[in-house]
Coordinates of C-alpha atoms and ligand atoms in Angstrom, one line a residue:
X13 CA -87.9 143.9 -65.0
X14 CA -85.3 142.5 -67.3
X15 CA -83.4 139.6 -65.6
X16 CA -80.3 137.7 -66.5
X17 CA -81.5 136.4 -69.9
X18 CA -82.8 139.8 -71.1
X19 CA -79.8 141.7 -69.8
X20 CA -77.5 139.2 -71.5
X21 CA -79.3 139.7 -74.8
X22 CA -79.2 143.5 -74.4
X23 CA -75.5 143.3 -73.8
X24 CA -75.1 141.3 -76.9
X25 CA -77.4 143.6 -78.9
X26 CA -75.6 146.7 -77.7
X27 CA -72.2 145.2 -78.2
X28 CA -73.0 144.4 -81.9
X29 CA -74.6 147.8 -82.6
X30 CA -71.9 149.9 -80.9
X31 CA -68.8 148.0 -82.1
X32 CA -66.4 150.6 -83.7
X33 CA -68.5 153.6 -82.6
X34 CA -67.5 156.6 -80.6
X35 CA -69.7 158.3 -78.0
X36 CA -70.6 161.8 -79.1
X37 CA -73.1 162.8 -76.4
X38 CA -74.5 161.8 -73.0
X39 CA -77.6 163.7 -71.9
X40 CA -79.6 163.4 -68.6
X41 CA -83.4 163.5 -68.6
X42 CA -83.3 163.1 -64.9
X43 CA -80.5 164.3 -62.6
X44 CA -81.3 161.6 -60.0
X45 CA -80.6 158.7 -62.4
X46 CA -76.8 159.4 -62.2
X47 CA -75.5 158.0 -58.9
X48 CA -71.8 159.1 -59.4
X49 CA -70.1 162.5 -59.6
X50 CA -66.6 161.7 -60.9
X51 CA -65.8 161.0 -63.5
X52 CA -68.5 163.3 -65.0
X53 CA -70.7 161.8 -67.8
X54 CA -68.8 164.1 -70.3
X55 CA -65.7 161.9 -69.7
X56 CA -67.4 159.4 -72.0
X57 CA -67.7 161.8 -74.9
X58 CA -65.0 161.1 -77.5
X59 CA -64.3 157.6 -76.3
X60 CA -64.7 154.5 -78.4
X61 CA -67.0 151.7 -77.2
X62 CA -64.5 148.8 -76.4
X63 CA -67.1 146.3 -75.3
X64 CA -70.5 145.7 -73.6
X65 CA -70.8 143.2 -70.7
X66 CA -73.2 142.1 -68.0
X67 CA -72.7 141.9 -64.2
X68 CA -75.8 140.3 -62.7
X69 CA -78.6 142.5 -64.0
X70 CA -76.2 145.5 -64.6
X71 CA -75.1 146.5 -68.1
X72 CA -71.6 147.9 -68.6
X73 CA -70.4 149.9 -71.6
X74 CA -66.6 150.1 -71.6
X75 CA -65.8 153.4 -73.3
X76 CA -62.1 153.7 -73.6
X77 CA -61.6 152.6 -70.0
X78 CA -64.4 154.8 -68.6
X79 CA -67.5 152.7 -67.9
X80 CA -71.1 153.6 -68.2
X81 CA -72.9 151.1 -66.0
X82 CA -76.7 151.0 -65.5
X83 CA -79.4 148.9 -63.9
X84 CA -82.9 149.1 -65.5
X85 CA -84.7 148.2 -62.3
X86 CA -88.4 147.3 -62.4
X87 CA -89.8 149.7 -65.0
X88 CA -86.8 150.7 -66.9
X89 CA -85.9 149.8 -70.5
X90 CA -83.5 150.5 -73.3
X91 CA -84.7 152.0 -76.6
X92 CA -82.2 151.8 -79.4
X93 CA -82.5 154.2 -82.4
X94 CA -80.5 154.1 -85.7
X95 CA -81.2 157.8 -86.0
X96 CA -81.6 159.7 -82.7
X97 CA -83.6 162.8 -82.6
X98 CA -81.5 166.0 -82.8
X99 CA -83.2 167.6 -79.8
X100 CA -81.1 167.7 -76.7
X101 CA -82.6 166.0 -73.7
X102 CA -83.0 168.2 -70.7
X103 CA -83.9 167.4 -67.1
X104 CA -87.6 167.4 -66.6
X105 CA -90.6 165.2 -66.5
X106 CA -89.6 163.1 -69.5
X107 CA -89.8 159.3 -69.1
X108 CA -86.4 159.3 -70.7
X109 CA -83.8 159.2 -68.0
X110 CA -80.6 159.1 -70.0
X111 CA -79.6 159.4 -73.7
X112 CA -76.4 158.3 -75.3
X113 CA -75.4 159.3 -78.8
X114 CA -72.8 157.7 -81.1
X115 CA -70.9 159.1 -84.1
X116 CA -73.0 157.5 -86.8
X117 CA -76.1 159.3 -85.4
X118 CA -77.4 156.2 -83.7
X119 CA -77.9 156.0 -79.9
X120 CA -80.1 154.8 -77.1
X121 CA -82.5 156.1 -74.5
X122 CA -82.9 154.6 -71.1
X123 CA -86.6 155.0 -70.2
X124 CA -88.5 154.5 -67.0
X125 CA -92.3 154.3 -66.7
X126 CA -94.2 155.0 -63.5
X127 CA -93.6 157.4 -60.6
X128 CA -91.1 155.3 -58.6
X129 CA -87.8 156.1 -60.2
X130 CA -85.3 153.4 -59.5
X131 CA -83.3 153.3 -62.7
X132 CA -79.6 153.9 -61.8
X133 CA -76.6 154.8 -63.9
X134 CA -73.0 155.2 -62.9
X135 CA -69.9 156.5 -64.6
X136 CA -66.9 154.8 -63.1
X137 CA -63.3 153.8 -64.0
X138 CA -63.8 150.4 -62.4
X139 CA -67.2 148.7 -62.5
X140 CA -66.5 146.7 -59.3
X141 CA -66.8 150.0 -57.4
X142 CA -70.5 150.2 -58.1
X143 CA -72.0 149.0 -54.8
X144 CA -74.6 146.7 -56.4
X145 CA -71.9 145.0 -58.4
X146 CA -69.4 144.8 -55.6
X147 CA -71.9 142.8 -53.5
X148 CA -73.1 140.4 -56.3
X149 CA -73.1 136.7 -55.6
X150 CA -71.9 134.1 -58.1
X151 CA -73.4 134.1 -61.6
X152 CA -75.5 130.9 -62.1
X153 CA -74.7 130.8 -65.8
X154 CA -70.9 130.9 -65.3
X155 CA -69.3 127.7 -66.6
X156 CA -67.7 127.2 -63.2
X157 CA -70.9 127.4 -61.2
X158 CA -71.2 123.8 -60.0
X159 CA -73.8 121.7 -58.2
X160 CA -71.4 121.5 -55.2
X161 CA -71.2 125.3 -55.1
X162 CA -75.0 125.7 -55.3
X163 CA -75.5 123.0 -52.6
X164 CA -73.1 124.9 -50.3
X165 CA -75.1 128.1 -50.9
X166 CA -78.4 126.4 -50.2
X167 CA -77.1 124.7 -47.1
X168 CA -76.0 128.0 -45.6
X169 CA -79.2 129.9 -46.0
X170 CA -82.1 129.3 -43.6
X171 CA -84.5 131.3 -45.7
X172 CA -87.3 130.7 -48.2
X173 CA -85.9 129.4 -51.4
X174 CA -87.8 132.0 -53.5
X175 CA -86.1 134.8 -51.5
X176 CA -82.7 133.0 -51.8
X177 CA -82.9 132.7 -55.6
X178 CA -83.7 136.4 -56.1
X179 CA -81.2 137.9 -53.6
X180 CA -78.5 139.4 -55.8
X181 CA -75.9 139.1 -53.1
X182 CA -76.5 135.3 -53.0
X183 CA -77.0 134.7 -56.8
X184 CA -76.5 137.3 -59.5
X185 CA -79.2 137.9 -62.2
X186 CA -82.4 136.1 -61.1
X187 CA -85.4 138.1 -60.2
X188 CA -89.1 137.6 -59.4
X189 CA -90.1 136.1 -62.8
X190 CA -87.3 133.5 -63.3
X191 CA -87.4 132.4 -59.7
X192 CA -91.1 131.5 -60.2
X193 CA -90.2 129.6 -63.3
X194 CA -87.2 127.8 -61.8
X195 CA -89.3 126.7 -58.8
X196 CA -92.1 125.4 -61.0
X197 CA -89.6 123.4 -63.1
X198 CA -88.0 122.1 -59.9
X199 CA -91.4 121.3 -58.4
X200 CA -90.6 123.0 -55.2
X201 CA -92.6 125.3 -53.0
X202 CA -91.4 128.9 -53.0
X203 CA -91.7 128.9 -49.2
X204 CA -89.5 125.8 -48.8
X205 CA -86.4 126.6 -46.6
X206 CA -83.3 126.4 -48.6
X207 CA -81.1 124.9 -45.9
X208 CA -83.7 122.1 -45.3
X209 CA -83.7 120.9 -49.0
X210 CA -82.5 117.3 -49.3
X211 CA -79.7 116.5 -51.8
X212 CA -82.1 115.4 -54.6
X213 CA -84.2 118.6 -54.2
X214 CA -81.0 120.7 -54.3
X215 CA -80.0 118.9 -57.5
X216 CA -83.4 119.4 -59.0
X217 CA -83.2 123.1 -58.2
X218 CA -79.7 123.5 -59.6
X219 CA -80.7 121.7 -62.8
X220 CA -83.9 123.8 -63.1
X221 CA -82.0 127.0 -62.4
X222 CA -79.3 126.4 -65.1
X223 CA -81.8 124.9 -67.6
X224 CA -84.4 127.6 -67.3
X225 CA -81.9 130.4 -67.7
X226 CA -80.1 128.7 -70.6
X227 CA -83.4 128.2 -72.4
X228 CA -84.3 131.9 -71.8
X229 CA -80.9 133.1 -72.9
X230 CA -81.1 131.1 -76.1
X231 CA -84.6 132.5 -76.7
X232 CA -83.6 136.1 -76.1
X233 CA -80.3 135.9 -77.9
X234 CA -80.1 137.9 -81.1
X235 CA -83.5 139.6 -80.6
X236 CA -83.5 143.4 -80.8
X237 CA -84.1 145.3 -77.6
X238 CA -87.7 146.2 -78.5
X239 CA -88.7 142.5 -78.8
X240 CA -87.2 141.3 -75.5
X241 CA -90.0 142.2 -73.2
X242 CA -92.6 140.3 -75.2
X243 CA -90.3 137.3 -75.7
X244 CA -89.8 137.1 -71.9
X245 CA -93.5 137.2 -71.2
X246 CA -94.2 134.6 -73.9
X247 CA -91.8 132.2 -72.4
X248 CA -93.3 132.2 -68.9
X249 CA -95.0 129.0 -67.7
X250 CA -96.5 130.3 -64.4
X251 CA -95.1 133.7 -63.7
X252 CA -97.7 136.4 -64.5
X253 CA -100.2 133.7 -65.4
X254 CA -102.5 133.7 -62.4
X255 CA -105.7 131.9 -63.3
X256 CA -104.3 130.3 -66.4
X257 CA -103.7 126.5 -66.8
X258 CA -100.5 124.9 -65.6
X259 CA -98.7 123.6 -68.7
X260 CA -97.5 120.5 -66.7
X261 CA -100.6 119.2 -64.9
X262 CA -103.6 121.3 -66.0
X263 CA -104.3 122.8 -62.5
X264 CA -104.9 126.5 -62.2
X265 CA -101.9 128.8 -61.7
X266 CA -102.2 130.5 -58.3
X267 CA -100.8 133.6 -56.8
X268 CA -99.5 134.9 -53.5
X269 CA -99.5 138.6 -53.3
X270 CA -97.3 140.9 -51.1
X271 CA -97.3 144.6 -50.6
X272 CA -95.0 145.3 -53.5
X273 CA -95.0 142.1 -55.7
X274 CA -96.6 138.8 -56.2
X275 CA -95.5 135.2 -57.0
X276 CA -97.2 132.6 -59.1
X277 CA -97.0 128.8 -58.6
X278 CA -98.9 125.6 -59.2
X279 CA -100.2 123.8 -56.1
X280 CA -100.4 120.4 -57.7
X281 CA -96.8 120.6 -59.1
X282 CA -95.2 122.4 -56.2
X283 CA -97.0 122.3 -52.9
X284 CA -98.6 118.8 -52.7
X285 CA -101.9 120.2 -53.9
X286 CA -102.3 122.6 -50.9
X287 CA -102.7 126.3 -51.9
X288 CA -100.3 128.6 -50.0
X289 CA -101.8 131.2 -47.7
X290 CA -102.2 134.5 -49.3
X291 CA -102.3 137.5 -47.0
X292 CA -104.7 139.4 -49.2
X293 CA -107.1 136.5 -49.6
X294 CA -106.9 135.5 -45.9
X295 CA -107.8 139.0 -44.9
X296 CA -111.0 138.8 -46.9
X297 CA -111.9 135.4 -45.4
X298 CA -111.7 136.7 -41.8
Ligands
LIG310 ZN1 -99.0 122.0 -62.3

């Protein structure tokens, strides 16, 4: 799933490509992808792209005051084309959920792999009316996001720090991958309770959060959409690297799996050398 750095880079990429263009078509490959009824998608047609911005993991194309907002979810992606195929997209079993065309024949498709369709698009006059945007917590890359603000957030959440980092209503933009990375850099257990972190741990976490995201934003910046997925994967220290070697200490990267996801961490760096209990492994050991 694209997280803050990739969505930021996509916003930048789309902003550059669409500057001065006019929307000439919006086609739906899946009816369920569109979560709003009014204004209709056709309200975008004929409108100039005035800007592209990011809210958490949401992308927002401002087309003459009507906004096309979308969230790529876990398996969604954006595919840009300088010359879109002429065939009109029709609702069906296509992996293409939504197609947007511009007046120079360029455009993009929003695609979604797999059977669980979670990609969501909205056509709205005000992006803050999108429920997932209305409930967003502060953006950790905002200039104003201070250590004091982060410390107050941590102190008020008696929950596992991994869960806190990726809860969009607490912090906007961080997901499963970057929360693993941030915790590895901060040398904290993903299961540590946020409210119980001492001031030096909170500061380490804050510095790791801002630093990890800033590095990833810089790495992703200027890359075309099609290169962002690989760039994200290549930059990971522990996330998605179960069984590989920790770049800090040489221990093996371990995994805890859940019904729907998994996390990766280094026991030597993060949990005092003690592997965390893994439901799946424990079941086999019984
Ligand atoms: Zn390590």
